[in-house]
Tab-separated table of C-alpha atoms in Angstrom:
chain	number	residue	atom	x	y	z
A	16	MET	CA	-32.146	-34.016	-71.655
A	17	SER	CA	-30.884	-33.750	-75.187
A	18	ILE	CA	-29.380	-30.361	-76.053
A	19	THR	CA	-29.806	-28.933	-79.516
A	20	LYS	CA	-26.576	-28.042	-81.274
A	21	ASN	CA	-26.504	-24.639	-82.924
A	22	ALA	CA	-29.622	-23.416	-81.130
A	23	HIS	CA	-30.641	-20.005	-82.468
A	24	VAL	CA	-33.424	-17.978	-80.830
A	25	ALA	CA	-34.854	-15.184	-82.992
A	26	ALA	CA	-36.620	-12.495	-80.927
A	27	PHE	CA	-39.106	-10.128	-82.614
A	28	ALA	CA	-39.990	-6.883	-80.810
A	29	PHE	CA	-43.103	-4.724	-81.021
A	30	PRO	CA	-41.248	-1.390	-81.212
A	31	PHE	CA	-43.515	0.872	-79.136
A	32	GLY	CA	-43.848	1.856	-75.501
A	33	SER	CA	-42.021	-0.366	-73.055
A	34	HIS	CA	-42.507	-3.515	-75.168
A	35	PRO	CA	-39.071	-3.670	-76.852
A	36	THR	CA	-37.181	-2.795	-73.658
A	37	THR	CA	-38.628	-5.586	-71.533
A	38	LEU	CA	-38.211	-8.115	-74.348
A	39	LEU	CA	-34.523	-7.195	-74.673
A	40	HIS	CA	-34.112	-7.524	-70.887
A	41	LEU	CA	-35.496	-11.060	-71.219
A	42	VAL	CA	-33.219	-11.888	-74.166
A	43	LYS	CA	-30.194	-10.672	-72.221
A	44	GLN	CA	-31.114	-12.780	-69.204
A	45	LEU	CA	-31.589	-15.840	-71.399
A	46	ALA	CA	-28.306	-15.199	-73.213
A	47	ALA	CA	-26.437	-15.023	-69.903
A	48	ALA	CA	-28.076	-18.252	-68.703
A	49	SER	CA	-27.599	-20.083	-72.034
A	50	PRO	CA	-24.191	-19.108	-73.439
A	51	GLN	CA	-24.297	-21.987	-75.934
A	52	VAL	CA	-27.365	-20.462	-77.641
A	53	GLN	CA	-27.212	-17.691	-80.262
A	54	PHE	CA	-29.791	-14.886	-79.944
A	55	SER	CA	-30.912	-12.483	-82.663
A	56	TYR	CA	-33.016	-9.500	-81.587
A	57	PHE	CA	-35.076	-7.781	-84.311
A	58	ASN	CA	-36.526	-4.313	-83.859
A	59	THR	CA	-36.902	-1.097	-85.862
A	60	LYS	CA	-33.851	1.153	-86.120
A	61	SER	CA	-35.341	4.071	-84.184
A	62	SER	CA	-36.586	1.795	-81.423
A	63	ASN	CA	-33.231	-0.008	-81.187
A	64	GLN	CA	-31.526	3.350	-80.646
A	65	LYS	CA	-33.899	4.188	-77.782
A	66	VAL	CA	-33.785	0.743	-76.195
A	67	SER	CA	-29.989	0.567	-76.133
A	68	SER	CA	-29.901	3.645	-73.887
A	69	LYS	CA	-32.423	2.185	-71.420
A	70	VAL	CA	-31.525	-1.461	-70.962
A	71	ASP	CA	-29.344	-2.195	-67.975
A	72	SER	CA	-25.699	-2.994	-68.547
A	73	THR	CA	-25.690	-6.179	-66.475
A	74	HIS	CA	-25.567	-8.418	-69.558
A	75	ALA	CA	-24.679	-5.734	-72.093
A	76	HIS	CA	-21.632	-7.531	-73.420
A	77	GLU	CA	-23.034	-11.014	-73.980
A	78	SER	CA	-21.261	-12.251	-77.097
A	79	ASN	CA	-24.161	-14.508	-78.076
A	80	ILE	CA	-26.590	-11.634	-78.788
A	81	LYS	CA	-26.775	-9.676	-82.027
A	82	ILE	CA	-29.210	-6.830	-82.610
A	83	TYR	CA	-30.721	-6.203	-86.048
A	84	ASP	CA	-32.896	-3.487	-87.581
A	85	VAL	CA	-36.113	-4.192	-89.477
A	86	ASP	CA	-38.076	-1.856	-91.723
A	87	ASP	CA	-40.523	0.364	-89.802
A	88	GLY	CA	-42.755	0.905	-92.830
A	89	VAL	CA	-42.559	4.708	-92.668
A	90	PRO	CA	-42.371	6.193	-96.207
A	91	GLN	CA	-39.245	8.147	-97.117
A	92	GLY	CA	-39.641	11.820	-96.230
A	93	HIS	CA	-42.880	11.304	-94.310
A	94	VAL	CA	-43.772	14.147	-91.918
A	95	PHE	CA	-44.984	12.719	-88.597
A	96	SER	CA	-48.360	14.076	-87.415
A	97	GLY	CA	-47.633	13.520	-83.719
A	98	ASN	CA	-50.204	10.740	-83.313
A	99	PRO	CA	-48.428	7.535	-82.099
A	100	ILE	CA	-51.070	5.350	-83.770
A	101	GLU	CA	-49.852	6.630	-87.146
A	102	LEU	CA	-46.391	5.073	-86.640
A	103	ILE	CA	-47.923	1.876	-85.277
A	104	GLU	CA	-50.076	1.462	-88.380
A	105	PHE	CA	-47.128	2.039	-90.731
A	106	PHE	CA	-45.263	-0.667	-88.824
A	107	VAL	CA	-48.206	-3.081	-88.911
A	108	LYS	CA	-48.457	-2.626	-92.698
A	109	ALA	CA	-44.797	-3.623	-93.004
A	110	THR	CA	-45.333	-6.874	-91.091
A	111	PRO	CA	-44.741	-9.753	-91.442
A	112	GLY	CA	-42.645	-9.124	-94.541
A	113	ASN	CA	-40.077	-6.976	-92.734
A	114	PHE	CA	-39.371	-9.664	-90.118
A	115	ARG	CA	-39.468	-12.536	-92.590
A	116	LYS	CA	-37.036	-10.845	-94.992
A	117	ARG	CA	-34.570	-9.797	-92.289
A	118	LEU	CA	-34.617	-13.174	-90.564
A	119	GLU	CA	-33.830	-14.945	-93.829
A	120	GLU	CA	-30.889	-12.575	-94.388
A	121	VAL	CA	-29.580	-13.166	-90.862
A	122	GLU	CA	-29.950	-16.929	-91.121
A	123	THR	CA	-27.854	-16.820	-94.286
A	124	GLU	CA	-25.222	-14.575	-92.696
A	125	MET	CA	-24.968	-16.765	-89.585
A	126	GLY	CA	-25.260	-20.068	-91.382
A	127	MET	CA	-27.804	-21.030	-88.723
A	128	LYS	CA	-31.532	-21.483	-89.068
A	129	ALA	CA	-33.692	-20.188	-86.230
A	130	THR	CA	-34.615	-23.020	-83.879
A	131	CYS	CA	-37.101	-20.975	-81.848
A	132	LEU	CA	-39.126	-17.754	-82.241
A	133	LEU	CA	-39.448	-15.632	-79.096
A	134	THR	CA	-41.667	-12.694	-79.979
A	135	ASP	CA	-43.941	-10.066	-78.539
A	136	ALA	CA	-47.386	-11.658	-78.432
A	137	PHE	CA	-48.807	-8.789	-80.499
A	138	LEU	CA	-46.863	-10.170	-83.484
A	139	TRP	CA	-49.387	-12.955	-84.008
A	140	PHE	CA	-48.042	-13.896	-87.446
A	141	SER	CA	-45.021	-15.390	-85.655
A	142	VAL	CA	-47.016	-18.570	-85.077
A	143	GLU	CA	-47.368	-19.076	-88.839
A	144	MET	CA	-43.661	-18.471	-89.389
A	145	ALA	CA	-42.814	-20.896	-86.574
A	146	GLU	CA	-45.153	-23.575	-87.897
A	147	GLU	CA	-43.682	-23.225	-91.402
A	148	LYS	CA	-40.227	-23.781	-89.926
A	149	GLY	CA	-41.352	-26.536	-87.566
A	150	ILE	CA	-40.041	-24.668	-84.521
A	151	PRO	CA	-41.726	-23.450	-81.296
A	152	TRP	CA	-43.311	-20.037	-80.905
A	153	LEU	CA	-42.768	-18.493	-77.481
A	154	ALA	CA	-45.149	-15.535	-77.083
A	155	TYR	CA	-44.095	-12.848	-74.629
A	156	TRP	CA	-46.974	-10.865	-73.104
A	157	ALA	CA	-45.658	-7.525	-71.822
A	158	ALA	CA	-48.672	-6.824	-69.577
A	159	GLY	CA	-50.426	-8.695	-66.765
A	160	PRO	CA	-52.550	-11.861	-66.665
A	161	SER	CA	-55.913	-10.042	-66.545
A	162	SER	CA	-55.338	-8.171	-69.795
A	163	ILE	CA	-54.347	-11.240	-71.780
A	164	SER	CA	-57.289	-13.126	-70.318
A	165	LEU	CA	-59.664	-10.470	-71.652
A	166	HIS	CA	-58.166	-10.919	-75.118
A	167	LEU	CA	-58.900	-14.634	-74.948
A	168	TYR	CA	-62.543	-13.757	-74.272
A	169	ILE	CA	-62.734	-11.165	-77.030
A	170	ASP	CA	-65.658	-12.756	-78.895
A	171	VAL	CA	-67.579	-13.329	-75.660
A	172	LEU	CA	-67.068	-9.667	-74.724
A	173	ARG	CA	-68.338	-8.476	-78.083
A	174	ALA	CA	-71.387	-10.704	-77.897
A	175	LYS	CA	-72.225	-9.685	-74.330
A	176	LEU	CA	-71.465	-5.989	-74.410
A	177	GLY	CA	-71.841	-4.581	-77.591
A	178	SER	CA	-72.192	-3.528	-81.069
A	179	ASP	CA	-70.129	-3.504	-84.226
A	180	SER	CA	-69.299	0.136	-83.548
A	181	GLY	CA	-67.672	-0.788	-80.244
A	182	ARG	CA	-70.144	1.314	-78.243
A	183	ILE	CA	-70.964	-0.195	-74.849
A	184	GLN	CA	-74.547	0.148	-73.680
A	185	ASN	CA	-73.818	-0.103	-69.926
A	186	LEU	CA	-70.385	1.210	-68.972
A	187	ASP	CA	-70.859	0.205	-65.319
A	188	GLN	CA	-71.541	-3.444	-66.153
A	189	THR	CA	-69.048	-5.740	-64.446
A	190	LEU	CA	-67.381	-8.584	-66.329
A	191	ASP	CA	-68.475	-11.222	-63.820
A	192	PHE	CA	-69.157	-13.645	-66.678
A	193	ILE	CA	-65.364	-14.049	-67.067
A	194	PRO	CA	-63.393	-15.891	-64.346
A	195	GLY	CA	-61.649	-13.468	-61.980
A	196	MET	CA	-63.122	-10.329	-63.593
A	197	SER	CA	-66.010	-9.479	-61.233
A	198	GLU	CA	-64.419	-6.115	-60.288
A	199	ILE	CA	-63.550	-5.093	-63.865
A	200	ARG	CA	-66.123	-2.904	-65.581
A	201	ALA	CA	-67.006	-2.505	-69.225
A	202	SER	CA	-65.686	1.062	-69.081
A	203	ASP	CA	-62.216	-0.290	-68.215
A	204	LEU	CA	-61.860	-2.158	-71.501
A	205	PRO	CA	-59.424	-0.862	-74.121
A	206	THR	CA	-61.236	0.336	-77.239
A	207	GLU	CA	-59.117	-2.085	-79.306
A	208	ILE	CA	-60.931	-5.045	-77.729
A	209	LEU	CA	-64.369	-3.964	-78.951
A	210	GLN	CA	-63.505	-2.233	-82.227
A	211	LEU	CA	-62.038	-3.419	-85.509
A	212	ASN	CA	-61.550	-0.035	-87.112
A	213	GLY	CA	-57.812	0.040	-87.664
A	214	LEU	CA	-54.769	-2.081	-88.448
A	215	PHE	CA	-53.648	-2.141	-84.811
A	216	SER	CA	-57.082	-3.320	-83.618
A	217	ARG	CA	-57.024	-6.078	-86.219
A	218	MET	CA	-53.531	-7.095	-85.150
A	219	LEU	CA	-54.773	-7.519	-81.575
A	220	TYR	CA	-57.846	-9.420	-82.745
A	221	ASN	CA	-55.669	-11.811	-84.734
A	222	MET	CA	-53.436	-12.250	-81.696
A	223	SER	CA	-56.484	-13.047	-79.545
A	224	ASN	CA	-57.373	-15.876	-81.905
A	225	THR	CA	-53.865	-17.343	-82.272
A	226	ILE	CA	-52.233	-17.006	-78.835
A	227	ASN	CA	-53.504	-20.460	-77.811
A	228	ARG	CA	-51.293	-21.928	-80.559
A	229	ALA	CA	-48.116	-20.697	-78.855
A	230	SER	CA	-45.889	-23.420	-77.444
A	231	VAL	CA	-45.422	-21.211	-74.369
A	232	VAL	CA	-46.896	-17.893	-73.244
A	233	LEU	CA	-44.523	-15.897	-71.043
A	234	LEU	CA	-45.697	-13.213	-68.606
A	235	ASN	CA	-43.669	-10.564	-66.818
A	236	SER	CA	-45.599	-11.421	-63.657
A	237	PHE	CA	-45.420	-13.795	-60.711
A	238	ASP	CA	-47.495	-16.736	-59.527
A	239	GLY	CA	-50.296	-15.810	-57.163
A	240	ILE	CA	-50.927	-12.254	-58.309
A	241	ASP	CA	-54.390	-13.488	-59.364
A	242	PHE	CA	-54.987	-17.225	-58.850
A	243	ILE	CA	-58.409	-17.367	-60.549
A	244	VAL	CA	-57.243	-15.646	-63.735
A	245	GLU	CA	-53.988	-17.634	-63.858
A	246	ASN	CA	-55.757	-20.987	-63.464
A	247	ASP	CA	-58.227	-20.071	-66.207
A	248	LEU	CA	-55.373	-19.088	-68.504
A	249	LYS	CA	-53.585	-22.364	-67.836
A	250	SER	CA	-56.727	-24.230	-68.890
A	251	LYS	CA	-56.726	-22.435	-72.255
A	252	LEU	CA	-53.023	-22.220	-73.172
A	253	LYS	CA	-50.523	-24.979	-73.921
A	254	MET	CA	-48.124	-23.628	-71.286
A	255	LEU	CA	-48.096	-20.466	-69.173
A	256	LEU	CA	-44.907	-19.327	-67.426
A	257	ASN	CA	-44.735	-16.371	-65.051
A	258	ILE	CA	-41.094	-15.286	-65.154
A	259	GLY	CA	-41.221	-11.844	-63.499
A	260	PRO	CA	-40.953	-9.313	-62.187
A	261	PHE	CA	-37.907	-8.223	-64.176
A	262	PRO	CA	-35.611	-6.440	-64.285
A	263	LEU	CA	-35.079	-6.164	-60.529
A	264	PRO	CA	-34.261	-2.737	-59.016
A	265	ASN	CA	-30.662	-3.790	-58.352
A	266	ALA	CA	-30.142	-4.616	-62.036
A	267	MET	CA	-29.325	-0.974	-62.714
A	268	THR	CA	-26.183	0.400	-61.133
A	269	VAL	CA	-26.264	3.676	-59.238
A	270	THR	CA	-23.653	5.107	-61.636
A	271	GLU	CA	-26.445	5.344	-64.252
A	272	ASP	CA	-28.299	7.907	-62.106
A	273	HIS	CA	-27.119	10.793	-64.283
A	274	SER	CA	-29.808	13.169	-63.004
A	275	GLY	CA	-28.882	12.768	-59.338
A	276	CYS	CA	-32.326	11.459	-58.362
A	277	LEU	CA	-31.106	8.983	-55.768
A	278	SER	CA	-28.743	11.391	-54.056
A	279	TRP	CA	-31.553	13.980	-53.916
A	280	LEU	CA	-33.937	11.416	-52.408
A	281	SER	CA	-31.375	10.586	-49.733
A	282	HIS	CA	-31.899	14.076	-48.276
A	283	GLN	CA	-35.695	13.674	-47.965
A	284	ALA	CA	-37.754	12.334	-45.080
A	285	ALA	CA	-38.942	8.717	-45.133
A	286	ALA	CA	-42.089	8.040	-47.226
A	287	SER	CA	-42.576	11.760	-47.899
A	288	VAL	CA	-41.860	12.159	-51.636
A	289	ALA	CA	-44.337	11.871	-54.500
A	290	TYR	CA	-42.650	10.311	-57.540
A	291	ILE	CA	-44.482	11.390	-60.721
A	292	SER	CA	-44.067	9.677	-64.083
A	293	PHE	CA	-46.481	8.926	-66.928
A	294	GLY	CA	-44.423	6.586	-69.088
A	295	THR	CA	-42.912	7.095	-72.513
A	296	ILE	CA	-45.895	7.544	-74.839
A	297	PHE	CA	-48.393	10.083	-73.500
A	298	THR	CA	-48.383	13.065	-71.171
A	299	PRO	CA	-51.632	14.170	-69.472
A	300	PRO	CA	-53.433	17.087	-71.150
A	301	PRO	CA	-52.570	20.592	-69.892
A	302	PRO	CA	-55.593	20.984	-67.536
A	303	GLU	CA	-54.653	17.769	-65.721
A	304	LEU	CA	-50.988	18.728	-65.471
A	305	VAL	CA	-51.941	22.107	-64.037
A	306	ALA	CA	-54.368	20.508	-61.561
A	307	LEU	CA	-51.688	18.092	-60.382
A	308	ALA	CA	-49.120	20.883	-59.974
A	309	GLU	CA	-51.595	23.046	-58.057
A	310	ALA	CA	-52.446	20.197	-55.688
A	311	MET	CA	-48.769	19.439	-55.067
A	312	GLU	CA	-48.074	23.097	-54.367
A	313	GLU	CA	-51.015	23.518	-52.008
A	314	LYS	CA	-50.007	20.468	-49.951
A	315	GLN	CA	-46.292	21.297	-50.203
A	316	VAL	CA	-45.515	17.673	-51.024
A	317	PRO	CA	-41.849	17.028	-51.914
A	318	TYR	CA	-41.760	15.640	-55.447
A	319	LEU	CA	-39.513	14.006	-58.004
A	320	TRP	CA	-41.088	14.489	-61.442
A	321	SER	CA	-39.856	12.604	-64.494
A	322	PHE	CA	-41.102	15.007	-67.175
A	323	ARG	CA	-40.285	13.920	-70.732
A	324	ASP	CA	-42.570	16.101	-72.854
A	325	ASN	CA	-40.581	19.279	-73.492
A	326	SER	CA	-43.457	20.733	-75.512
A	327	LYS	CA	-45.498	20.989	-72.287
A	328	ARG	CA	-42.689	21.808	-69.875
A	329	GLN	CA	-43.102	25.574	-70.223
A	330	LEU	CA	-46.676	25.152	-68.987
A	331	LEU	CA	-45.367	24.265	-65.517
A	332	GLN	CA	-42.159	26.287	-65.511
A	333	GLY	CA	-43.504	28.706	-62.902
A	334	PHE	CA	-44.507	25.800	-60.657
A	335	PHE	CA	-41.086	24.184	-60.968
A	336	GLU	CA	-39.391	27.468	-60.092
A	337	ARG	CA	-41.652	28.247	-57.104
A	338	THR	CA	-41.257	24.749	-55.650
A	339	SER	CA	-37.573	24.152	-56.433
A	340	ARG	CA	-36.843	24.039	-52.689
A	341	ILE	CA	-38.971	20.917	-52.221
A	342	GLY	CA	-39.012	19.386	-55.687
A	343	LYS	CA	-36.821	18.071	-58.491
A	344	VAL	CA	-37.753	17.739	-62.171
A	345	VAL	CA	-35.746	15.531	-64.553
A	346	GLU	CA	-36.174	14.190	-68.084
A	347	TRP	CA	-35.423	10.632	-66.985
A	348	ALA	CA	-35.177	8.763	-63.679
A	349	PRO	CA	-33.994	5.232	-62.794
A	350	GLN	CA	-37.562	4.350	-61.919
A	351	SER	CA	-37.180	0.944	-60.296
A	352	GLN	CA	-34.461	2.268	-58.007
A	353	VAL	CA	-36.384	5.447	-57.237
A	354	LEU	CA	-39.431	3.431	-56.167
A	355	SER	CA	-37.250	1.251	-53.952
A	356	HIS	CA	-35.889	4.308	-52.123
A	357	PRO	CA	-37.288	4.699	-48.563
A	358	SER	CA	-38.028	8.409	-49.107
A	359	VAL	CA	-40.724	7.745	-51.737
A	360	GLY	CA	-44.222	7.622	-50.244
A	361	VAL	CA	-46.491	7.614	-53.306
A	362	PHE	CA	-46.234	7.043	-57.058
A	363	VAL	CA	-48.430	9.179	-59.348
A	364	THR	CA	-48.626	6.931	-62.400
A	365	HIS	CA	-50.384	6.133	-65.675
A	366	CYS	CA	-50.754	2.529	-64.445
A	367	GLY	CA	-48.706	0.839	-67.176
A	368	TRP	CA	-47.852	-2.741	-66.259
A	369	ASN	CA	-44.113	-2.174	-65.882
A	370	SER	CA	-44.727	0.824	-63.655
A	371	THR	CA	-47.183	-1.244	-61.623
A	372	LEU	CA	-44.544	-3.936	-61.100
A	373	ASP	CA	-41.915	-1.325	-60.219
A	374	SER	CA	-44.247	0.073	-57.575
A	375	ILE	CA	-44.975	-3.380	-56.159
A	376	MET	CA	-41.263	-4.181	-55.982
A	377	GLY	CA	-40.700	-0.867	-54.194
A	378	GLY	CA	-43.681	-1.265	-51.870
A	379	VAL	CA	-45.059	2.167	-52.860
A	380	PRO	CA	-48.841	2.791	-53.129
A	381	MET	CA	-50.139	4.557	-56.226
A	382	ILE	CA	-52.324	7.442	-57.347
A	383	CYS	CA	-53.735	6.303	-60.682
A	384	MET	CA	-54.077	8.421	-63.833
A	385	PRO	CA	-54.667	5.880	-66.630
A	386	PHE	CA	-54.901	6.877	-70.311
A	387	PHE	CA	-55.401	3.867	-72.601
A	388	ALA	CA	-54.746	0.151	-73.310
A	389	ASP	CA	-54.587	-2.018	-70.157
A	390	GLN	CA	-54.055	0.948	-67.832
A	391	MET	CA	-57.711	1.261	-66.789
A	392	ILE	CA	-57.782	-2.454	-65.972
A	393	ASN	CA	-54.635	-2.102	-63.872
A	394	ARG	CA	-56.153	0.891	-62.067
A	395	ARG	CA	-59.239	-1.166	-61.183
A	396	LEU	CA	-57.067	-4.016	-59.882
A	397	MET	CA	-54.982	-1.647	-57.747
A	398	GLU	CA	-57.985	0.121	-56.267
A	399	ASN	CA	-60.687	-2.554	-55.957
A	400	VAL	CA	-58.878	-5.903	-55.869
A	401	TRP	CA	-55.378	-5.453	-54.448
A	402	GLN	CA	-56.181	-2.193	-52.602
A	403	ILE	CA	-52.727	-0.736	-53.208
A	404	GLY	CA	-53.733	2.447	-55.036
A	405	VAL	CA	-56.474	4.959	-55.612
A	406	GLY	CA	-57.897	6.824	-58.579
A	407	VAL	CA	-59.167	10.389	-58.593
A	408	LYS	CA	-62.963	10.473	-58.249
A	409	GLY	CA	-65.028	12.383	-60.799
A	410	VAL	CA	-63.503	15.201	-62.841
A	411	PHE	CA	-59.720	15.245	-62.686
A	412	ALA	CA	-59.270	18.491	-60.742
A	413	LYS	CA	-57.121	20.038	-58.037
A	414	SER	CA	-59.621	19.227	-55.269
A	415	GLY	CA	-59.668	15.531	-56.124
A	416	LEU	CA	-55.893	15.367	-56.242
A	417	VAL	CA	-55.574	17.108	-52.888
A	418	GLU	CA	-57.960	14.509	-51.465
A	419	VAL	CA	-56.035	11.484	-52.731
A	420	LEU	CA	-52.658	12.949	-51.724
A	421	ASP	CA	-54.048	13.335	-48.192
A	422	LEU	CA	-55.447	9.820	-48.256
A	423	VAL	CA	-52.299	8.029	-49.446
A	424	LEU	CA	-49.639	10.015	-47.603
A	425	TRP	CA	-51.244	10.790	-44.252
A	426	LYS	CA	-54.461	8.885	-43.568
A	427	ASP	CA	-55.154	5.358	-42.304
A	428	GLU	CA	-56.273	4.262	-45.781
A	429	GLY	CA	-52.784	5.031	-47.081
A	430	LYS	CA	-51.223	3.060	-44.249
A	431	LYS	CA	-53.418	0.101	-45.185
A	432	MET	CA	-52.340	0.410	-48.830
A	433	ARG	CA	-48.685	0.313	-47.760
A	434	GLU	CA	-49.347	-2.832	-45.745
A	435	ASN	CA	-51.121	-4.483	-48.689
A	436	ILE	CA	-48.438	-3.612	-51.217
A	437	GLY	CA	-45.781	-4.677	-48.719
A	438	ARG	CA	-47.270	-8.169	-48.739
A	439	MET	CA	-47.327	-8.190	-52.555
A	440	LYS	CA	-43.704	-7.035	-52.578
A	441	GLU	CA	-42.766	-9.960	-50.343
A	442	ARG	CA	-44.505	-12.438	-52.669
A	443	ALA	CA	-42.816	-10.895	-55.709
A	444	TYR	CA	-39.334	-11.138	-54.210
A	445	THR	CA	-40.047	-14.687	-53.055
A	446	ALA	CA	-40.948	-15.577	-56.660
A	447	VAL	CA	-37.594	-14.361	-58.026
A	448	ALA	CA	-35.496	-15.730	-55.163
A	449	GLU	CA	-33.539	-18.974	-55.421
A	450	ASN	CA	-36.031	-21.823	-55.876
A	451	GLY	CA	-38.869	-19.275	-56.257
A	452	SER	CA	-41.652	-19.894	-58.761
A	453	SER	CA	-40.431	-17.344	-61.332
A	454	THR	CA	-36.850	-18.582	-60.955
A	455	GLU	CA	-37.948	-22.157	-61.573
A	456	ASN	CA	-40.122	-21.071	-64.519
A	457	PHE	CA	-37.132	-19.252	-66.007
A	458	LYS	CA	-35.100	-22.468	-65.703
A	459	SER	CA	-37.892	-24.265	-67.556
A	460	LEU	CA	-37.737	-21.621	-70.261
A	461	THR	CA	-33.984	-22.041	-70.722
A	462	SER	CA	-34.529	-25.789	-71.006
A	463	ILE	CA	-37.161	-25.266	-73.662
A	464	ILE	CA	-34.970	-23.104	-75.888
A	465	THR	CA	-32.125	-25.627	-75.708
A	466	SER	CA	-34.095	-28.873	-75.761
A	467	SER	CA	-34.209	-30.953	-78.923
A	468	LYS	CA	-37.754	-32.082	-78.156
A	469	PHE	CA	-38.953	-28.580	-79.003
A	470	ASN	CA	-36.739	-28.181	-82.082
């Protein structure tokens, strides 16, 4: 195979949630595997500052990676309202000009044109930039195969379900008209799929209509997680590569456990602890937090709670004090390692895709509290398809939480969930082992970014 001289991969991040962190993990892995290639990672300044503190140090000193800031679009002196969508829409307004301008500056500084664009799939305009330059666009999808499949069927969904307002007539209707979606219901769909009432929704709609032009679509997933959906995707995309799950739990060294989570877990009984974390964007509303705390206290379940929202911490201060003998609250936890610890018996989660993968890799069943985006879809997969988790029935109240804690931790249904997720864990580790499907797909990816036939 012919190797391109002066290969330069430009990576564009979507700077919200877990998106920029997982993309940088991928860039670092590629940089370590392809030392002859130069990598430029573009993200907003505030997001770069957050990401640098989260990404593992395994490949932190790769000399062939440089990180650059792009304009976030926020006006000088703007007072933030607290609504995350506000920042997203400022950023969307700034695209694609912010990326185009910064890339041109970097190309001049380096004396090297980009030979490949590796970008978050949300940044749909990357395909136009890549086509202008005559280089491949590699689109990284930060969620699972089911959610990207639904985006490919966006016009079908609108025609079947709805109205211009995005209102769904029958929320219980299943999506059995889409391959592999017979258990997904209309009520599980993100509002962005059915509505075009904002810049972010339009960005996703544009992505839905351009993703099939990507040279390669990359998923942080593994072959076999859903054969029907994967095969349908492969029939619609030029190339689909599952390259996950990543990063693996052992990618983060124990010395980064600044809060002492792992040492605390080592003093707990096997499969007894509830690990609680709701991601980086939203925290449940106060009534739900109180209901969860009351259920934990009634059942006297040992807990490790990663609680980031200081504005709501006082709400549960009495609970934390009363249960300090059996619980630990921290602002941050090394999640993948926590979920791989034998003391953890259940994960109370918002059902984000990265958290779902972390739980699979740890073999820990889940109690599902989804908020938005693909989280409702993931909840349905966990509960109805994979049978590795359970949602709270009806109103989110103490009684429902007590019921699901009983079910997962102590009843036969929970034992069955642990068996099911144990089998998924085995498949996931097989995929990333030597000669595994994700390992081989990653090798194909490194060949693509260095091969002259793509450049």
